[in-house]
PDB file of C-alpha atoms in Angstrom:
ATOM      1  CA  UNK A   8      81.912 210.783-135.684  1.00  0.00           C
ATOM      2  CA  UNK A   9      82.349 211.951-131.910  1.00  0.00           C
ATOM      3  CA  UNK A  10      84.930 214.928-131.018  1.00  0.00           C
ATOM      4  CA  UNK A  11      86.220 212.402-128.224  1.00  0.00           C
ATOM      5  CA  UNK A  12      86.693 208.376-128.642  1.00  0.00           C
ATOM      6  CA  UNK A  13      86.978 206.524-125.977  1.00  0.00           C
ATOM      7  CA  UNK A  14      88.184 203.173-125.966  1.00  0.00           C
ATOM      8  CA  UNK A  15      87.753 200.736-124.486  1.00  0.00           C
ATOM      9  CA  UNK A  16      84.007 201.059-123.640  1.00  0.00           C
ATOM     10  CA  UNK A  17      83.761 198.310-121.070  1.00  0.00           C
ATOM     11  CA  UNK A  18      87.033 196.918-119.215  1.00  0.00           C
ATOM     12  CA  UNK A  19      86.643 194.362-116.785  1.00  0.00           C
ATOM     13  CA  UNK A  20      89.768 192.955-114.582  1.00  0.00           C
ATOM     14  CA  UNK A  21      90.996 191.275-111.910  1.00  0.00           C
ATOM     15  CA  UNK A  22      92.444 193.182-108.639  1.00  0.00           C
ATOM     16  CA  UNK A  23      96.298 193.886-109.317  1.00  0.00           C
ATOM     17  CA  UNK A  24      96.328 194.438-113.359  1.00  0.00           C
ATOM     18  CA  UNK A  25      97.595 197.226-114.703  1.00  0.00           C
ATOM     19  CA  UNK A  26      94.797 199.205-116.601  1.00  0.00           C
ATOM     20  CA  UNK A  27      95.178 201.810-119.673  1.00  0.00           C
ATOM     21  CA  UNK A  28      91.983 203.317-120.944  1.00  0.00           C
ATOM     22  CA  UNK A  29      92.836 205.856-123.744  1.00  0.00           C
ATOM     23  CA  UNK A  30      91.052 208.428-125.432  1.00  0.00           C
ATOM     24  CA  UNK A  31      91.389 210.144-129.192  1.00  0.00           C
ATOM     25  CA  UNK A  32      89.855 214.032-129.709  1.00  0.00           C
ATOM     26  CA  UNK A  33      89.281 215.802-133.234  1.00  0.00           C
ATOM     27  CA  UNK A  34      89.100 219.411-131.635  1.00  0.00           C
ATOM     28  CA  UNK A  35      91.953 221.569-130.918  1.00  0.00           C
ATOM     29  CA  UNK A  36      92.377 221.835-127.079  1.00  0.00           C
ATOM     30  CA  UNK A  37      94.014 223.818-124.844  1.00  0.00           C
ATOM     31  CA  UNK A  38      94.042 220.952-122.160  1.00  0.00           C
ATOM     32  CA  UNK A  39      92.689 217.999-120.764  1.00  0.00           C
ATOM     33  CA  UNK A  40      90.490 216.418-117.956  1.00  0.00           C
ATOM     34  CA  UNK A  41      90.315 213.193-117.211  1.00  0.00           C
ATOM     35  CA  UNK A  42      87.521 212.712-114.492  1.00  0.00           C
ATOM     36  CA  UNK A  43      86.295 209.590-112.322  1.00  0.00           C
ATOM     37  CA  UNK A  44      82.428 209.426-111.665  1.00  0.00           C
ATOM     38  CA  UNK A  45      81.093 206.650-109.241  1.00  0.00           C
ATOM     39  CA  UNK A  46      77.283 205.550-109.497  1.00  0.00           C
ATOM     40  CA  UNK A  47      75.202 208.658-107.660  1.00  0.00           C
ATOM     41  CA  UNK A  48      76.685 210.600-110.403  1.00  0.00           C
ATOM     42  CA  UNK A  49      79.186 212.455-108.244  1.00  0.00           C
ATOM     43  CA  UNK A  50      82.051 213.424-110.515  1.00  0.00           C
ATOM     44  CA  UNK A  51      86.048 214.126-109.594  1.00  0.00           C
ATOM     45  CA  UNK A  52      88.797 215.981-111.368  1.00  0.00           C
ATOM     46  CA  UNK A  53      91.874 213.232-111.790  1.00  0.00           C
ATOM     47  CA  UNK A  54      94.122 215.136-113.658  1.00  0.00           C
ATOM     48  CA  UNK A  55      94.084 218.278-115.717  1.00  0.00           C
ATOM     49  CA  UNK A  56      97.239 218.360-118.118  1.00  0.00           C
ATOM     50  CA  UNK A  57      98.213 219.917-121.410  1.00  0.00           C
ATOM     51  CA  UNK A  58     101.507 218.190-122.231  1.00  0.00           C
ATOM     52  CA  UNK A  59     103.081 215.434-120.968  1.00  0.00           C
ATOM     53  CA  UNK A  60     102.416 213.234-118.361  1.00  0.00           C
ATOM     54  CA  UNK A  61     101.389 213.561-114.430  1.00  0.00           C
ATOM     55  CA  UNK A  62     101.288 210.773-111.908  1.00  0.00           C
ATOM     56  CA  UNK A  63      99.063 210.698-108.604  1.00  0.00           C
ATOM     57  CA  UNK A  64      99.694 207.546-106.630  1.00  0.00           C
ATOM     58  CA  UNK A  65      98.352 204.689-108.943  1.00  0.00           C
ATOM     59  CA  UNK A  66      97.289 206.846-111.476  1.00  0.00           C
ATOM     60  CA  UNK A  67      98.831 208.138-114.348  1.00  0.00           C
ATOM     61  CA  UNK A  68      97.856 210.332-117.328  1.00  0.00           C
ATOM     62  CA  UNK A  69      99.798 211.020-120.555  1.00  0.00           C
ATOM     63  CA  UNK A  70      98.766 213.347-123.120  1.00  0.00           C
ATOM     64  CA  UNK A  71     100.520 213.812-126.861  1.00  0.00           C
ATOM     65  CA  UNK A  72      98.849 217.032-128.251  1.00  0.00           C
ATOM     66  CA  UNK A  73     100.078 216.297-132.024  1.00  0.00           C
ATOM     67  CA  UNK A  74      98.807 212.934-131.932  1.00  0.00           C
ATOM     68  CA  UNK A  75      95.560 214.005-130.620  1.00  0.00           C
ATOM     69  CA  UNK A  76      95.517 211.253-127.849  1.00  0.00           C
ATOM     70  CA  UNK A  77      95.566 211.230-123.987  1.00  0.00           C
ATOM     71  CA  UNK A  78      95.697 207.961-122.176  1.00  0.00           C
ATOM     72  CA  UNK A  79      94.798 207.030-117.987  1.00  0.00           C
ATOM     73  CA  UNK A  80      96.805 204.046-116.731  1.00  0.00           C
ATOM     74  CA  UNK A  81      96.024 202.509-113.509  1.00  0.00           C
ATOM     75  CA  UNK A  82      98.763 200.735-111.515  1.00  0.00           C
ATOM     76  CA  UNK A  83      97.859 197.857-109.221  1.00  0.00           C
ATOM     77  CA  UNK A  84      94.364 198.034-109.510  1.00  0.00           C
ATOM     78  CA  UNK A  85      91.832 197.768-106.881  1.00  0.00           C
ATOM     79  CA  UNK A  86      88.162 197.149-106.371  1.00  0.00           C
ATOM     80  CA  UNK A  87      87.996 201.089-105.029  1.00  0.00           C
ATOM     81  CA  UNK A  88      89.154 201.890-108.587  1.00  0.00           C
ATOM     82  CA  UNK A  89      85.942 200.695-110.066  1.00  0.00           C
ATOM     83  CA  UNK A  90      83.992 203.584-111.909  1.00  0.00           C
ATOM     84  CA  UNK A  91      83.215 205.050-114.857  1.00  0.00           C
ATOM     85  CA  UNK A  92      86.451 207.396-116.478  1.00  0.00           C
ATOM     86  CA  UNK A  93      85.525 210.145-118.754  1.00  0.00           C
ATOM     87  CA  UNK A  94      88.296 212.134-120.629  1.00  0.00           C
ATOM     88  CA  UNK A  95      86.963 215.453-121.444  1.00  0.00           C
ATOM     89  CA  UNK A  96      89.272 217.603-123.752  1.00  0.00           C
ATOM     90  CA  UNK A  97      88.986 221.632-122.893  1.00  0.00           C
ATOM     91  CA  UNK A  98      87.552 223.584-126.189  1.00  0.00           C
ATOM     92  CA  UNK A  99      88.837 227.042-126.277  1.00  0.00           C
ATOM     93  CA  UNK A 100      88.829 228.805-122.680  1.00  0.00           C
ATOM     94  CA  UNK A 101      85.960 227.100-120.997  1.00  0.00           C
ATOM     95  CA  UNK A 102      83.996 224.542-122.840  1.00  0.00           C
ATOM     96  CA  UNK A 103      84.777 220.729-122.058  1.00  0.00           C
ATOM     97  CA  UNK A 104      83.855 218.513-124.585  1.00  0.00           C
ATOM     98  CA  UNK A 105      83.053 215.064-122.985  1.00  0.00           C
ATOM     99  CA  UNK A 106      83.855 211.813-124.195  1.00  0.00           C
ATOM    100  CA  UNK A 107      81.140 208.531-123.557  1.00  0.00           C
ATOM    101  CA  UNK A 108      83.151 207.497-120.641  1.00  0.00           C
ATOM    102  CA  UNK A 109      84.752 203.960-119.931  1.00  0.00           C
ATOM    103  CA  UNK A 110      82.926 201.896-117.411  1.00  0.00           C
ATOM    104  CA  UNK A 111      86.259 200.206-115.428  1.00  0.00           C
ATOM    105  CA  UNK A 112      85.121 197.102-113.267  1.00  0.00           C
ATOM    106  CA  UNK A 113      87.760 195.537-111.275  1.00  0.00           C
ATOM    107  CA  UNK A 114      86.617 191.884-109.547  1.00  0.00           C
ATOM    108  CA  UNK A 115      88.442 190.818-106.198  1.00  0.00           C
TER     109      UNK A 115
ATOM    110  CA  UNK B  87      87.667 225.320 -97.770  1.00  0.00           C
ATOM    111  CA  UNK B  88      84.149 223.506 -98.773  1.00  0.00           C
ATOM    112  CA  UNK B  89      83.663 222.132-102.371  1.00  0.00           C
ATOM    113  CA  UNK B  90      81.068 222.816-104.738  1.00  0.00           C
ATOM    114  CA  UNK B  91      77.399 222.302-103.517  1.00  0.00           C
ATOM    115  CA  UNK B  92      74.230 221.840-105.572  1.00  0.00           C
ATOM    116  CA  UNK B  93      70.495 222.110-104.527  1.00  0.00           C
ATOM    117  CA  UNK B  94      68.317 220.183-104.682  1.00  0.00           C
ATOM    118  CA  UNK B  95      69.818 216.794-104.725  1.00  0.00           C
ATOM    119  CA  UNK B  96      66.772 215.646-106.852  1.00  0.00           C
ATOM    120  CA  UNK B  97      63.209 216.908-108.176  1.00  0.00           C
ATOM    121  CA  UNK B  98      60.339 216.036-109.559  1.00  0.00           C
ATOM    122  CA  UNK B  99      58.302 218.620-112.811  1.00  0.00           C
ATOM    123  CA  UNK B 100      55.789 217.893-114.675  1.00  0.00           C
ATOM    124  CA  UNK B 101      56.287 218.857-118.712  1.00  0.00           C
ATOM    125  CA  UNK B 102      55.689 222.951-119.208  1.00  0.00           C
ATOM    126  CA  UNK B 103      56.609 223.305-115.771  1.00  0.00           C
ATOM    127  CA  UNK B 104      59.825 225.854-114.875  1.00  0.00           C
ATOM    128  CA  UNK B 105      62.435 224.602-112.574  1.00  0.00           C
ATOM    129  CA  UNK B 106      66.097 226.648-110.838  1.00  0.00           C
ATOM    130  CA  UNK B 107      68.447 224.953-109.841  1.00  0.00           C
ATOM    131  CA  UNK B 108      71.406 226.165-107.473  1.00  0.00           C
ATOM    132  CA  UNK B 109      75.269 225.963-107.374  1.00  0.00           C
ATOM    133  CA  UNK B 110      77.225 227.139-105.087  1.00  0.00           C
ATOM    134  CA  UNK B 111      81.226 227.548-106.259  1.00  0.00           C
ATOM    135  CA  UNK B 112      84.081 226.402-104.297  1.00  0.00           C
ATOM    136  CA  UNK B 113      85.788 228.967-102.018  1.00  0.00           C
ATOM    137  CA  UNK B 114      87.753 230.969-104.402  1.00  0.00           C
ATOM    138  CA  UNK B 115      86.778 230.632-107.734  1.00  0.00           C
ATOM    139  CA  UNK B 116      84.676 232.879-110.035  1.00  0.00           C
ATOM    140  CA  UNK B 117      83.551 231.215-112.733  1.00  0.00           C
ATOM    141  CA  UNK B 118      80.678 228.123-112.704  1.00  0.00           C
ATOM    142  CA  UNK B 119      80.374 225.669-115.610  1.00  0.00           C
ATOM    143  CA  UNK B 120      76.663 223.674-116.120  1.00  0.00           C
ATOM    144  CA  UNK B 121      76.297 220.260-117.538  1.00  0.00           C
ATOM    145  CA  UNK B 122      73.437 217.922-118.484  1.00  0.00           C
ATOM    146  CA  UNK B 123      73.516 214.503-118.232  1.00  0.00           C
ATOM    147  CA  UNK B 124      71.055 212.446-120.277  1.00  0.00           C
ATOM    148  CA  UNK B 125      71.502 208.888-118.460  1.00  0.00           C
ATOM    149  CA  UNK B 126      74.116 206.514-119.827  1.00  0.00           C
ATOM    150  CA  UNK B 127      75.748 209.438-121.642  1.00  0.00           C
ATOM    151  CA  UNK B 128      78.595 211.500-120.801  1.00  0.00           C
ATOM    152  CA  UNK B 129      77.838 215.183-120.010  1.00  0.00           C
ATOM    153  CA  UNK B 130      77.410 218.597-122.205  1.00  0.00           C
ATOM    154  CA  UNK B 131      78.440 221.513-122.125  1.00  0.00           C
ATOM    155  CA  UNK B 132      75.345 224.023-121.458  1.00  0.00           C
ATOM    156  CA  UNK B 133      77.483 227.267-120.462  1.00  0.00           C
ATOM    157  CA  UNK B 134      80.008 229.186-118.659  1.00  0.00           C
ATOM    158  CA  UNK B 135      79.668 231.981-115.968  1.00  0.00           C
ATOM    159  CA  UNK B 136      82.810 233.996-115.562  1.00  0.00           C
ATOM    160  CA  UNK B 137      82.684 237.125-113.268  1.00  0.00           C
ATOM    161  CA  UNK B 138      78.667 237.417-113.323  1.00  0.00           C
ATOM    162  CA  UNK B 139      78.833 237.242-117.122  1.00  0.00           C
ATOM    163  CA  UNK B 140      77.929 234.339-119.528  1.00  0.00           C
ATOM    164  CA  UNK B 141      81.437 233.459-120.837  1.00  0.00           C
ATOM    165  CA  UNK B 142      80.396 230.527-123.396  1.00  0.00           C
ATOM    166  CA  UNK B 143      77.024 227.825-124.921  1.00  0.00           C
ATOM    167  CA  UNK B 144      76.450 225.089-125.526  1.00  0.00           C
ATOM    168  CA  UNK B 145      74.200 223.926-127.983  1.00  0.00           C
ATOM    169  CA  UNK B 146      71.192 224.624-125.523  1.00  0.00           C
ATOM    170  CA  UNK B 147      67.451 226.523-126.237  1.00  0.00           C
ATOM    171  CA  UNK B 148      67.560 229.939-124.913  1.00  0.00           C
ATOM    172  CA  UNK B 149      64.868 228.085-122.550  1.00  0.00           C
ATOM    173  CA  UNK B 150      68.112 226.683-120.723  1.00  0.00           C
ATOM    174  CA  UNK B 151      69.376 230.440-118.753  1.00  0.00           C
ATOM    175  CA  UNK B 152      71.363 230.759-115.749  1.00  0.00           C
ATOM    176  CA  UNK B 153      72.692 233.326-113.518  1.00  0.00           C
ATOM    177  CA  UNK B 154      75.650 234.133-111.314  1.00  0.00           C
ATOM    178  CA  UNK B 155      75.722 236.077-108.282  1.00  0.00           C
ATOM    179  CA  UNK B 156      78.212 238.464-107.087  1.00  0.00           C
ATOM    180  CA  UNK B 157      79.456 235.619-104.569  1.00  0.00           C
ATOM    181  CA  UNK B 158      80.137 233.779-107.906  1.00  0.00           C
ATOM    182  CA  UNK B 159      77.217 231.306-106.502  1.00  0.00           C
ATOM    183  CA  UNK B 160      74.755 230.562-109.552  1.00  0.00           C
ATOM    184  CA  UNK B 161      71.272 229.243-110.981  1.00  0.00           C
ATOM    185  CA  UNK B 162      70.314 227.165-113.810  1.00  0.00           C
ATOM    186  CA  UNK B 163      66.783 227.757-114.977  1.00  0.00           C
ATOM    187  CA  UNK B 164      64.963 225.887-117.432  1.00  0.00           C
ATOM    188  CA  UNK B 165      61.868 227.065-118.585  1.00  0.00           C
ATOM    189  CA  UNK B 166      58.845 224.967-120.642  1.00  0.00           C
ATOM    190  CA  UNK B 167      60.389 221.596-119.728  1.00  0.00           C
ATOM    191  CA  UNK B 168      59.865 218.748-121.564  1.00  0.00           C
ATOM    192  CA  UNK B 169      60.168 215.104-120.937  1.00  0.00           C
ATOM    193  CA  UNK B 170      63.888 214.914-122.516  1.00  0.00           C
ATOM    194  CA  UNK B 171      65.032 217.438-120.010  1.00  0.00           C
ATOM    195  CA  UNK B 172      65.079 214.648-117.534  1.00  0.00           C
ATOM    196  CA  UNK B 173      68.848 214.426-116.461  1.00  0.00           C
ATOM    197  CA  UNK B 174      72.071 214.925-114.174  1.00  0.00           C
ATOM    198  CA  UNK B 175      72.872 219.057-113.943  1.00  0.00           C
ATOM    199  CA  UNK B 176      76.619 218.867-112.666  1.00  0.00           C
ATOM    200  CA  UNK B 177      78.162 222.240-111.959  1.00  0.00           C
ATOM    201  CA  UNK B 178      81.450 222.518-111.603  1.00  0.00           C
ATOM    202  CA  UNK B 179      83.860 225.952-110.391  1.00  0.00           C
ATOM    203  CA  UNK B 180      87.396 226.922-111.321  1.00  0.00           C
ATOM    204  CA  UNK B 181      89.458 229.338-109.863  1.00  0.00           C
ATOM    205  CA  UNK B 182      89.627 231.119-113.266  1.00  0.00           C
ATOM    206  CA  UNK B 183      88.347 230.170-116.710  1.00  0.00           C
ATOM    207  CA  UNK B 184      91.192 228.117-117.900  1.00  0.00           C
ATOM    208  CA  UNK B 185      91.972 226.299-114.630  1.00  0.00           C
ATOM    209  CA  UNK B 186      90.851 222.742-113.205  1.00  0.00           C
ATOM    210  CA  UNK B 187      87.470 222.449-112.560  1.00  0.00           C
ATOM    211  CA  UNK B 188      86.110 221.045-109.593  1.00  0.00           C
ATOM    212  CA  UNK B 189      82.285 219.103-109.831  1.00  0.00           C
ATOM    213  CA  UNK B 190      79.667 219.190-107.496  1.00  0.00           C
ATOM    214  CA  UNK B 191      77.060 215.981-106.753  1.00  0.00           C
ATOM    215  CA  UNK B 192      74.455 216.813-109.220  1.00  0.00           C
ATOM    216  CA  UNK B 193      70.732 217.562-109.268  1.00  0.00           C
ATOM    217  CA  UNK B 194      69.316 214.690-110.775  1.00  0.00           C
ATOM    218  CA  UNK B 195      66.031 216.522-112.671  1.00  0.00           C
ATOM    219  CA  UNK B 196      62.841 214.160-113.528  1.00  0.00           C
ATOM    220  CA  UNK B 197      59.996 215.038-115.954  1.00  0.00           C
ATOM    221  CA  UNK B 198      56.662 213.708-115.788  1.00  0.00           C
TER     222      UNK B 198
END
């Protein structure tokens, strides 16, 4: 079994739905990154968090440590938005322990 | 402030070949984190630079090594490669161990 489930693996949607990709760890963490890589391989930081929940424009990210679950919701989405989203729990002080990502496609 | 740089963008070994790769840390920060990325996998973890010093491994051959330079810049070398090598090496800066990190573009590696 993987340290980090992501689900779903493939989401494909229209421009304007609300999106929720979620992820599920079996490692104790100290925090969470969920990141956004586009084809070329670049990859961005979207959120770090370790309780709670943070919002940046149209995206939000929620994390419940006890539960062992961190979820990326996507308001009014957009064409821009498609990528693939990888939620990579922190191990310890430095190692992050990537998850298979979720490859987001959003059609005009 | 300029973000975190890698060179080459790509390159081309042959198997038993050795090949560095560079990463230059954003403005700031002191420690560098390396990746591998097989294609259509996510990345792992290959190790941590903190302050010159190797701060954490992954479950890497001692063939993977790396350095990092007193301007917290860094190299990933990989000695004897072999075909599986052939990846994405993402590095990626913090300001401090525990703190967001911040990716650069890649070197995308190929093994002949």
């Amino acid at each position: 079994k993987n340290e980090v489930e992501q689900s779903p693996q493939n989401l494909t949607a229209q421009e304007g739905e609300f999106i929720t990709i979620n992820c599920s760890y079996s490692v104790g963490i100290s925090a969470l990154h969920w990141l956004q890589q586009h084809p070329g391989g670049g990859i961005v930081s979207l959120f770090m968090l370790s309780s709670g929940k943070k919002k940046h424009g149209r995206l939000i990210a929620t994390i419940n440590i006890q539960e062992k679950h961190s979820s990326l919701h996507i308001t009014a989405s957009h064409p821009r938005d498609s990528a693939v989203y990888i939620c990579a729990p922190v191990q310890g002080a430095q190692k992050l322990v990537f998850g298979q990502g979720t490859r987001l496609t959003i059609n005009p | 402030e300029t973000g975190v740089t890698q060179s080459p963008t790509h390159l081309i070994k042959t198997r038993g070949q050795q090949v560095t790769l560079r990463c230059s840390s954003q403005s700031g920060h002191n420690t560098v984190s390396w990746y591998q990325q097989a294609l259509g996998q996510g990345p792992q973890f290959i190790f941590q630079y903190y302050r010159e010093e190797e701060n954490g491994r992954g479950n890497f051959p001692p063939r993977f090594s790396g350095l990092q330079f007193p301007n917290y810049s860094s190299e990933l070398n990989v000695n004897a490669l072999e075909l599986d090598d052939s990846a994405l090496y993402l590095c990626a800066s913090s300001f401090d161990r525990v703190y967001e990190q911040y990716f650069g573009p890649g070197t995308r590696l190929t093994v002949t």
